[in-house]
CSV table of C-alpha atoms and ligand atoms in Angstrom, one decimal:
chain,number,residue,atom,x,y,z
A,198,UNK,CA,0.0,0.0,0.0
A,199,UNK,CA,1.1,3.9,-0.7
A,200,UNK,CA,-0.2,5.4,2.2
A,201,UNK,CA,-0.1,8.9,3.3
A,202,UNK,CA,-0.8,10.8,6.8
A,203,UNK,CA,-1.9,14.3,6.2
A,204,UNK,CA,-1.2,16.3,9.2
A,205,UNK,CA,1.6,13.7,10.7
A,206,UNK,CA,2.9,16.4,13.3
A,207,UNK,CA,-0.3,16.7,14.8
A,208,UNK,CA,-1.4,14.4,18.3
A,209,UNK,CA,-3.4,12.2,15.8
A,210,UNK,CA,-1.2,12.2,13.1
A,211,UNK,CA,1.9,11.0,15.1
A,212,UNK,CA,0.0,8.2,16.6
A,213,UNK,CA,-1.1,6.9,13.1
A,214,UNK,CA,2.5,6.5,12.8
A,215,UNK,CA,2.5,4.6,15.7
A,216,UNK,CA,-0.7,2.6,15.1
A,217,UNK,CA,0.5,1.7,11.4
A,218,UNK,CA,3.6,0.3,12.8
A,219,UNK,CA,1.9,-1.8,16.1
A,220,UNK,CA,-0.5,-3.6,13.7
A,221,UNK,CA,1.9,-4.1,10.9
A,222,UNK,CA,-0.2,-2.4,8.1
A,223,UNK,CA,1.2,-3.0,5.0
A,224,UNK,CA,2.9,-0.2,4.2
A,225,UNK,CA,5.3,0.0,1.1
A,226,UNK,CA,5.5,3.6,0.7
A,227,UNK,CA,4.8,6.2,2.7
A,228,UNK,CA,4.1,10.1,2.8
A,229,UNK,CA,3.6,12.3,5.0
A,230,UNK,CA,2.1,16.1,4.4
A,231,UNK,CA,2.2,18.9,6.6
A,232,UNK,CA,1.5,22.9,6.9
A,233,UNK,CA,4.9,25.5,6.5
A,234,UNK,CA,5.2,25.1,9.5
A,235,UNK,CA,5.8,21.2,9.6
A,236,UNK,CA,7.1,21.2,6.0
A,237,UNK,CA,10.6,19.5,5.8
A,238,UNK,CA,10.8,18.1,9.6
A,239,UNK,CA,11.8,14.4,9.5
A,240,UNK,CA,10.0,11.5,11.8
A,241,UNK,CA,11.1,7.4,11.5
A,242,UNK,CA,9.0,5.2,10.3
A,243,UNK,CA,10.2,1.4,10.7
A,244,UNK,CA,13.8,2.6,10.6
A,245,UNK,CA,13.5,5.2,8.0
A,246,UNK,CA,13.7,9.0,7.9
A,247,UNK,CA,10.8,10.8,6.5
A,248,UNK,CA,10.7,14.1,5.8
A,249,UNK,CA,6.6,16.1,5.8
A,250,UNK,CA,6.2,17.6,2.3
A,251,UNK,CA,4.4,20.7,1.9
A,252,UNK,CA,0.6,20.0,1.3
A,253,UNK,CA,-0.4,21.6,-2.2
A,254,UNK,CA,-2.6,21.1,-4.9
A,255,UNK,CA,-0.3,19.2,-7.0
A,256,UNK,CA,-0.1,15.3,-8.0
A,257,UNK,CA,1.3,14.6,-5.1
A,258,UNK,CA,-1.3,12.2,-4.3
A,259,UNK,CA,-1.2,10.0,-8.0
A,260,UNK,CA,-0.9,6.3,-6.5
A,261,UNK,CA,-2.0,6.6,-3.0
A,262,UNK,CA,-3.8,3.8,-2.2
A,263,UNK,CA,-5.2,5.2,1.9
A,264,UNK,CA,-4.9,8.9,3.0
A,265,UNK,CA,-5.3,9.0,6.7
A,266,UNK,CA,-6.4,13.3,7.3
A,267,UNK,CA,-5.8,15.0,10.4
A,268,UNK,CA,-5.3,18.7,9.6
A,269,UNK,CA,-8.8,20.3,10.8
A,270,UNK,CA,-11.9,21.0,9.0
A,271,UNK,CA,-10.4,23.3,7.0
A,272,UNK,CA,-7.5,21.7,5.6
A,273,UNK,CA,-9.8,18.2,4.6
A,274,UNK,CA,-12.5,20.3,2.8
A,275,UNK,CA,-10.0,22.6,0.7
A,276,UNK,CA,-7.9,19.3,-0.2
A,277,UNK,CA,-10.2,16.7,-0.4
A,278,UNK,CA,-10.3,16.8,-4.5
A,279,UNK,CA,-6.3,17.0,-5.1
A,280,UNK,CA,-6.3,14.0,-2.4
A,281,UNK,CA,-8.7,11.8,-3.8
A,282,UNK,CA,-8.6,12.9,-7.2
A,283,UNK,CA,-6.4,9.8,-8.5
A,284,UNK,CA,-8.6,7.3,-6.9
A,285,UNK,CA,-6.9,7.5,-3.2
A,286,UNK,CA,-9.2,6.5,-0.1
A,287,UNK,CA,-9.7,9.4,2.0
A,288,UNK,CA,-10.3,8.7,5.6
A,289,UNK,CA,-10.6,12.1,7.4
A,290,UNK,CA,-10.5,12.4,11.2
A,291,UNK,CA,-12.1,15.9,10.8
A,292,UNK,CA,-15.7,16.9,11.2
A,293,UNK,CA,-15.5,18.2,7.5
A,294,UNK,CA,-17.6,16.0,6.2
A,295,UNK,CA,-19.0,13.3,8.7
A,296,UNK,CA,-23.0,14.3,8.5
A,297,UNK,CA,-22.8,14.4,4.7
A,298,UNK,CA,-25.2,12.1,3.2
A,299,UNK,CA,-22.7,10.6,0.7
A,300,UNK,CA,-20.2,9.9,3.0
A,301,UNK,CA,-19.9,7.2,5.1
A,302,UNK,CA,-19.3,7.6,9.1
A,303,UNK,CA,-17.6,4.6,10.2
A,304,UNK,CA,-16.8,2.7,13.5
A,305,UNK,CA,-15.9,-1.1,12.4
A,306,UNK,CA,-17.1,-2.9,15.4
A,307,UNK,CA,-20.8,-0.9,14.3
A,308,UNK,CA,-21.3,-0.3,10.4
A,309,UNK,CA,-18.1,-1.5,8.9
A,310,UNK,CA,-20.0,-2.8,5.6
A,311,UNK,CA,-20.9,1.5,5.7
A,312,UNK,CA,-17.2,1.8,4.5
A,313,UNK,CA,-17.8,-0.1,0.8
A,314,UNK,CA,-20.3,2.8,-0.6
A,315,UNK,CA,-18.2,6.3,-0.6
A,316,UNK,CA,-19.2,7.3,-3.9
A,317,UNK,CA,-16.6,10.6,-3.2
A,318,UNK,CA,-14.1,8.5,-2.6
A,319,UNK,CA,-14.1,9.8,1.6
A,320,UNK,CA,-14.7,7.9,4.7
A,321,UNK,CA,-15.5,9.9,7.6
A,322,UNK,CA,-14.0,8.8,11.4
A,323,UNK,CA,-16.6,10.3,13.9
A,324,UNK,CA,-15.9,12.4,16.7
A,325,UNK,CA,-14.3,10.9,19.5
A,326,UNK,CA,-16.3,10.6,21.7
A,327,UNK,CA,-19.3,9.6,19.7
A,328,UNK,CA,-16.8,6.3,18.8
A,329,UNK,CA,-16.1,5.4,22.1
A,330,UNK,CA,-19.5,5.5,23.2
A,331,UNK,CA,-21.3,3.4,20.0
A,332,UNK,CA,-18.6,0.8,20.4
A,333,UNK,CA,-20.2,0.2,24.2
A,334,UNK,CA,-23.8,1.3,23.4
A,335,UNK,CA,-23.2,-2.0,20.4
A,336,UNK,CA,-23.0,-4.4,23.0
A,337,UNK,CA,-26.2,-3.2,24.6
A,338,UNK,CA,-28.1,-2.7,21.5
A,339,UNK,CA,-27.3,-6.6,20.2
A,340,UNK,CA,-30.0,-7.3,23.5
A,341,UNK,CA,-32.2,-4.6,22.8
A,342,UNK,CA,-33.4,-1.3,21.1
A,343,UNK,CA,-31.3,1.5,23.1
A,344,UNK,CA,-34.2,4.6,23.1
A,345,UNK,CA,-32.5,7.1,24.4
A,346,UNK,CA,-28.9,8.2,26.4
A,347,UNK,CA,-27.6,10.8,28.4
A,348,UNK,CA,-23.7,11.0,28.7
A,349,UNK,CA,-21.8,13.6,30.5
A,350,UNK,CA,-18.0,13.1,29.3
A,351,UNK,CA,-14.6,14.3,31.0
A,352,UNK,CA,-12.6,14.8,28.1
A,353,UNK,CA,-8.8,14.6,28.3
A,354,UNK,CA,-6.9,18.2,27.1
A,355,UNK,CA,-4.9,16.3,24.6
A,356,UNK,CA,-8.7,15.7,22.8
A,357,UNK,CA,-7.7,19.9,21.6
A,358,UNK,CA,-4.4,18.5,19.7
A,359,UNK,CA,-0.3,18.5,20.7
A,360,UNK,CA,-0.1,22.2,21.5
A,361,UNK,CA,-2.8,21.8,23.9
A,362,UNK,CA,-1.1,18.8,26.0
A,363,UNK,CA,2.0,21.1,26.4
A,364,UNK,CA,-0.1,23.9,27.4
A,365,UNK,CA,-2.0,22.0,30.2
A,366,UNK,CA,1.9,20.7,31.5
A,367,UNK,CA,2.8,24.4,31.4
A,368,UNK,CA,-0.1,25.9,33.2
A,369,UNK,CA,0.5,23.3,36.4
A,370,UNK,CA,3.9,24.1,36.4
A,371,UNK,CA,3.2,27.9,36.2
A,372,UNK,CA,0.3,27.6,38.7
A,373,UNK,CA,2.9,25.5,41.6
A,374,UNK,CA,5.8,28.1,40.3
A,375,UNK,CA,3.4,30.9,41.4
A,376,UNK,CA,3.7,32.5,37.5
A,377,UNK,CA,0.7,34.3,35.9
A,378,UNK,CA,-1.0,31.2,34.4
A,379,UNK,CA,-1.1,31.5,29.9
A,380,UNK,CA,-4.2,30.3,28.7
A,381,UNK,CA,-4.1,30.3,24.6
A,382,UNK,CA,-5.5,27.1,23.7
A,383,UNK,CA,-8.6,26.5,26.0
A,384,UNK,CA,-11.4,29.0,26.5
A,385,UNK,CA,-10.2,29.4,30.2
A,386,UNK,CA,-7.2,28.1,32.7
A,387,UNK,CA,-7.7,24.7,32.7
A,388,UNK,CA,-5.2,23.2,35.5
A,389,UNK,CA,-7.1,22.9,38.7
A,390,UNK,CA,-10.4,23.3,36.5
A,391,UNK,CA,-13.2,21.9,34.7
A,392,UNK,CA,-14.6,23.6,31.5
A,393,UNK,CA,-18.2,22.8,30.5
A,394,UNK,CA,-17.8,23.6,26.8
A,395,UNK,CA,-16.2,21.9,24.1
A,396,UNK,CA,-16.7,23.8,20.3
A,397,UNK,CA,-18.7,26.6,19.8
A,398,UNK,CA,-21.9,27.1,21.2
A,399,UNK,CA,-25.4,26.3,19.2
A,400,UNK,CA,-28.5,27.9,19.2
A,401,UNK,CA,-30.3,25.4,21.2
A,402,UNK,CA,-28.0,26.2,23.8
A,403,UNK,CA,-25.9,22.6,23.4
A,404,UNK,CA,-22.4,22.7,22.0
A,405,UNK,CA,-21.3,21.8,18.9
A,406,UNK,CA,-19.2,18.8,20.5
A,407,UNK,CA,-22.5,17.4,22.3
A,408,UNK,CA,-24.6,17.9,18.9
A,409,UNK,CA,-22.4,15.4,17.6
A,410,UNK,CA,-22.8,13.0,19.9
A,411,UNK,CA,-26.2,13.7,19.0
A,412,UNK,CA,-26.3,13.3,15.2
A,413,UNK,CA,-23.4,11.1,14.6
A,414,UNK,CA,-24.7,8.2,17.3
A,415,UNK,CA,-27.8,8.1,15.4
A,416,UNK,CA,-26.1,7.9,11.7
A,417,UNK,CA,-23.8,5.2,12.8
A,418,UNK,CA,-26.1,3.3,14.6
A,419,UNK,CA,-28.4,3.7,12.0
A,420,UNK,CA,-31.0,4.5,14.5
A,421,UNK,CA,-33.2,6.8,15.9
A,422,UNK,CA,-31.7,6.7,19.5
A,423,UNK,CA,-32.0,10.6,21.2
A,424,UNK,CA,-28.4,11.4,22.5
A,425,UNK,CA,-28.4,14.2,25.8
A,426,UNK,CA,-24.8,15.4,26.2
A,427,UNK,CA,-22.3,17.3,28.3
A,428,UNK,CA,-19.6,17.7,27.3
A,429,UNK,CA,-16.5,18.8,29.7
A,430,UNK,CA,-13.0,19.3,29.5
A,431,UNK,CA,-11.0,18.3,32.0
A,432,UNK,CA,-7.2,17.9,33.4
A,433,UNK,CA,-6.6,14.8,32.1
A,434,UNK,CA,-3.7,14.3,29.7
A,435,UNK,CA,-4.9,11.6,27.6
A,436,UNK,CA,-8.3,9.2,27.2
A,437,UNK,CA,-11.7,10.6,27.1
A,438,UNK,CA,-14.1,9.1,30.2
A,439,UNK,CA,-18.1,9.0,30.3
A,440,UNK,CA,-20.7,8.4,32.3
A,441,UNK,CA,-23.6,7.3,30.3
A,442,UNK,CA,-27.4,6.4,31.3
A,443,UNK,CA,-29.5,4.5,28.8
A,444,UNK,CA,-33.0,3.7,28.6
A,445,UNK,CA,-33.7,0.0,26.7
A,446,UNK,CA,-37.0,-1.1,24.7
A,447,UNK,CA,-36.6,-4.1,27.7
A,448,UNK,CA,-35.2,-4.0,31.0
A,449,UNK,CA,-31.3,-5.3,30.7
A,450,UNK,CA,-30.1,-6.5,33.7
A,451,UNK,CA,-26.8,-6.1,35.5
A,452,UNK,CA,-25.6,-9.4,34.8
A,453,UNK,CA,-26.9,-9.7,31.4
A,454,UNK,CA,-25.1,-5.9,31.1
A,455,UNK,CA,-21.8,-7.4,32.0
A,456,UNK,CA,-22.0,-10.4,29.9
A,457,UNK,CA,-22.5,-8.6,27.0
A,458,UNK,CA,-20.1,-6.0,27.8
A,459,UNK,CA,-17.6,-8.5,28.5
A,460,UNK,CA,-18.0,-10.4,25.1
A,461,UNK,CA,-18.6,-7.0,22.9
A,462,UNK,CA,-16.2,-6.5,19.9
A,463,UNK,CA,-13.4,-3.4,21.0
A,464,UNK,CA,-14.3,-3.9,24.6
A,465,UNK,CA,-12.7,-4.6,28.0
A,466,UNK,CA,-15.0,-5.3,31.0
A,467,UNK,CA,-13.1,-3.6,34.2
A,468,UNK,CA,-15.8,-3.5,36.6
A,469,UNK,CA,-15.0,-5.2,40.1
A,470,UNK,CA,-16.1,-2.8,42.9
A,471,UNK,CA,-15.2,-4.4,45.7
A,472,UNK,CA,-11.4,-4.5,44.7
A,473,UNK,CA,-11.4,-1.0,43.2
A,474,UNK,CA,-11.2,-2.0,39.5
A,475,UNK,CA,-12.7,0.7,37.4
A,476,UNK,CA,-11.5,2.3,34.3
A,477,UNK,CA,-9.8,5.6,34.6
A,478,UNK,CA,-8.0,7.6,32.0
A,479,UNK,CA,-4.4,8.1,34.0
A,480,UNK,CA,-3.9,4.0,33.5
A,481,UNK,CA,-5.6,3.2,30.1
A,482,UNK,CA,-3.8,5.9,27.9
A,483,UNK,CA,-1.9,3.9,24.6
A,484,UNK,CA,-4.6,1.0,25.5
A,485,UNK,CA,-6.5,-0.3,22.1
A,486,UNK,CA,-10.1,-1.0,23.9
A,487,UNK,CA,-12.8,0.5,25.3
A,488,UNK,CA,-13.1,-0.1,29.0
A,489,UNK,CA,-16.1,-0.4,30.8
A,490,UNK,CA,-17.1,-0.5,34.7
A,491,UNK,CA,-19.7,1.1,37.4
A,492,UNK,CA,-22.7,-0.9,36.1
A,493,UNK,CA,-25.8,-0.3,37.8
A,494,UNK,CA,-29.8,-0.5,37.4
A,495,UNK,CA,-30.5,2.9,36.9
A,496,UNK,CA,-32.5,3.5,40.4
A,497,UNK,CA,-34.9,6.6,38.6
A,498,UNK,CA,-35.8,4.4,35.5
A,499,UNK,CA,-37.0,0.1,35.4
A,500,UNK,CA,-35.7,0.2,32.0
A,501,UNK,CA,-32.5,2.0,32.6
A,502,UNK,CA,-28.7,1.1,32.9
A,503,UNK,CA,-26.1,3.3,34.2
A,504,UNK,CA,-22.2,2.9,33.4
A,505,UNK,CA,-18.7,4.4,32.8
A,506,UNK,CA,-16.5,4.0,30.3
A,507,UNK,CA,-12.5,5.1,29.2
A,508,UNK,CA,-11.0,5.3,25.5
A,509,UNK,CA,-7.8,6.9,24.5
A,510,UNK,CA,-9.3,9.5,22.4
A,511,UNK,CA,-6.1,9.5,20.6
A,512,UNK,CA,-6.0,6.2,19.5
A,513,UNK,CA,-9.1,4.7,19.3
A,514,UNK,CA,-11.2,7.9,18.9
A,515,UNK,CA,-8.8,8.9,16.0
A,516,UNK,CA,-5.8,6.9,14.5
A,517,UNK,CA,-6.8,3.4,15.4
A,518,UNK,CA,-10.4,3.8,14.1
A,519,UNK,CA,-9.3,5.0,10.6
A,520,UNK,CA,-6.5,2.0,10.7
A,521,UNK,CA,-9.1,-0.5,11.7
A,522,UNK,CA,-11.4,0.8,8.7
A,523,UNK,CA,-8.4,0.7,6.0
A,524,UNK,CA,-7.8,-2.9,7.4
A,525,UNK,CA,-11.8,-3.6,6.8
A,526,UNK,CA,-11.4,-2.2,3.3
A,527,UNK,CA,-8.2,-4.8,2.6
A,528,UNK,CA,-9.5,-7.6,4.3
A,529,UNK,CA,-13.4,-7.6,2.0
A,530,UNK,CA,-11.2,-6.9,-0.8
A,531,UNK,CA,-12.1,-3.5,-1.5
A,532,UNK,CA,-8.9,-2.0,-1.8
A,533,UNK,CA,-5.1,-2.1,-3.1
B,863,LIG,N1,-6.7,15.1,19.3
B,863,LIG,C1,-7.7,14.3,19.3
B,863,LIG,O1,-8.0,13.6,20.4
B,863,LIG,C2,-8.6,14.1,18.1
B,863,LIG,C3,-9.5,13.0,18.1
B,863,LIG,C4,-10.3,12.8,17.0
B,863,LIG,C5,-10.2,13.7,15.9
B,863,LIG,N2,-9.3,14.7,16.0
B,863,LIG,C6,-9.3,15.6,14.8
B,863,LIG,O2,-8.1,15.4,14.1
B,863,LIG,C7,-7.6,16.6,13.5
B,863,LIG,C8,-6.2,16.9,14.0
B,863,LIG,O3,-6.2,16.9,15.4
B,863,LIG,P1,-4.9,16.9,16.3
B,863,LIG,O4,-5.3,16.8,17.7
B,863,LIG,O5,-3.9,16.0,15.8
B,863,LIG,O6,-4.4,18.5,16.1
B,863,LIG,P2,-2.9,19.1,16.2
B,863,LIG,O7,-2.1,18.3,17.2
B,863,LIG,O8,-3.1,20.5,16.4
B,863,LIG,O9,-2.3,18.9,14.7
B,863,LIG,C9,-2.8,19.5,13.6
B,863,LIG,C10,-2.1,19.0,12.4
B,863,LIG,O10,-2.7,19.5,11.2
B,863,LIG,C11,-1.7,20.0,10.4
B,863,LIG,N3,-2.2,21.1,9.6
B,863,LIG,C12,-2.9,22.2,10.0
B,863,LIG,N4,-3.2,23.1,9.0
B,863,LIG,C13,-2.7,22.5,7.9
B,863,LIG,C14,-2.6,22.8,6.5
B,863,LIG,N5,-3.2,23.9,6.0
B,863,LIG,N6,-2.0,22.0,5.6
B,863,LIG,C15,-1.5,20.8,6.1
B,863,LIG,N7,-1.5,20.4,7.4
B,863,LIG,C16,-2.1,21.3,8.2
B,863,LIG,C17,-0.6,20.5,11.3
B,863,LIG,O11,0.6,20.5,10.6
B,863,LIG,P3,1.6,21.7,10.9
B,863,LIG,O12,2.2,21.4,12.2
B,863,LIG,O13,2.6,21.7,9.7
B,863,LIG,O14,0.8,23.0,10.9
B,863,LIG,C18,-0.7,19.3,12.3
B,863,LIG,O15,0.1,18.2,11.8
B,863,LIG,C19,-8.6,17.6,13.9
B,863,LIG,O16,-9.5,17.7,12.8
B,863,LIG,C20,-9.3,17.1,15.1
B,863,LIG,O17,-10.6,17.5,15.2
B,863,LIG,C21,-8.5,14.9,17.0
């Protein structure tokens, strides 16, 4: 495969350098693309130097088989015809494109088969924390129609990109250094904080962030499940957590809960109470599956279920979702 990584200085696009290398994707050439600012920086790839090209709209992209995108919005919607335009597969990580109709939005363990019909040529990787949650709520849905779900999530900073890792490291250092604290990337300090917003507001008062937990569950799942979200920012480096209530056509019990939990594809049951075993993001960061733990009746609701999860954001939410995708794609035969 000629595969290329737009974006590859960015928090996702240097863990799909990772991810490709981990799961042995067969890679026989690869490229990697970049802003000025990234433009001619090197990073090894199985032993080899690579140095970030300037992305242009040029040919650059003749004989790519997979283009893994994670350069904003922006960047995917100004170069999605020079990227695809010589038959390349476009997975995007951005929210460029996700809700449009003739592009799929794909979590493998859900709707791989979604993947096969992209008449543009662009596969869409949902948000991150929409991912994460479908790949529990499947599980749960494989009993019985889920109706509706409220999630509040505690979203790691690194979920903002690189630069806004380093600035959460920086602000705890400034804070215990006694230093005026520099907030650039987040809308407020965010060491010793919580921020209830992620994204830009919408009218109805709910964030973007939560309205795509809203619209993306529901185009995944292929369902008409109604999605209530929070969505918070918090100190966490790495891994996006949630609490998540769901209401069932049928009462799910507990037990039946864990043992589908603890058999659902992309999942890792973690929920033993009495020995504090629970997910949380500080010890699951780099970690592949989705963990689950806290399961409980919901006590306000007879068909409710209440439970908490942990992804790395970073890797499952992003990099290894498109990787597991491309791998769909080569395994049916669809591609190469
Ligand atoms: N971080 C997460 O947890 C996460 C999860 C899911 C999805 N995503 C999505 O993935 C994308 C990247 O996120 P990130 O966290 O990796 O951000 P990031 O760390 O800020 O990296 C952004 C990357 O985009 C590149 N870029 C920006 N403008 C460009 C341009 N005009 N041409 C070429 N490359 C350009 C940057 O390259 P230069 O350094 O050269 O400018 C950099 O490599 C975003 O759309 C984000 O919403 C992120």
């Amino acid at each position: 495969m000629k595969v290329a990584i737009v974006g590859a200085s960015g928090a996702v696009g240097q863990e799909f350098l990772r991810v490709l290398d981990e799961r042995n994707f067969p890679v026989d050439e690869l490229l990697l693309f970049g802003s000025t600012r990234s433009a001619g920086r090197k990073y090894t790839f199985r032993g080899k130097e690579i140095e970030v090209k300037l992305l242009q709209h040029n040919d650059d992209f003749k004989g790519v088989d997979i283009a893994f995108t994670s350069a904003g919005a922006g960047t995917s919607k100004e170069f999605a015809d020079t990227i695809t335009k010589y038959g390349a597969v476009m997975i995007d990580n951005s929210s460029a494109f996700r809700m449009d109709n003739d592009i799929p939005l794909v979590v493998p363990e859900v709707n791989a088969a979604d993947a096969l019909n992209r008449p543009r040529g662009i596969i869409a990787n949902p948000n991150c924390t929409t991912i994460q949650m479908v790949v529990a709520l499947k599980a749960i849905e494989n009993l019985t129609h889920i109706k509706r779900v409220h999630v509040a999530t505690y979203q790691a900073a690194s979920g903002a990109g690189a630069a806004a890792m380093d600035e959460l490291y920086e602000q705890y250092r400034q804070v215990l250094a006694g230093e005026p604290v520099k907030v650039e990337k987040f809308a407020y300090q965010l060491a010793f904080n919580l921020i209830p917003q992620i994204d830009v507001f919408t009218d109805n008062g709910y964030t973007k962030e939560e309205m795509k937990m809203y619209n993306e569950t529901r185009k995944i799942m292929h369902s008409d499940v109604k999605v209530s979200a929070t969505c918070v920012r918090v100190p966490a480096l790495r891994s996006h957590s949630e609490s998540i209530w769901i209401e069932t056509e049928r009462p799910v019990s507990v037990e039946e809960a864990r043992e589908a939990f603890a058999h659902g594809e992309g999942l890792v049951l973690m929920d033993n109470p009495e020995k504090k075993e629970y997910p949380m993001p500080l010890f699951l960061a780099g970690k592949d599956p989705v963990y689950v733990g806290r399961i409980r009746k919901d006590l306000s609701n007879e068909n409710g279920l209440t439970f908490w999860i942990v992804g790395d954001q970073i890797k499952k939410g992003a990099a290894l979702n498109a990787v597991q995708i491309a791998e769909y794609l080569i395994k049916v035969k669809n591609i190469g």
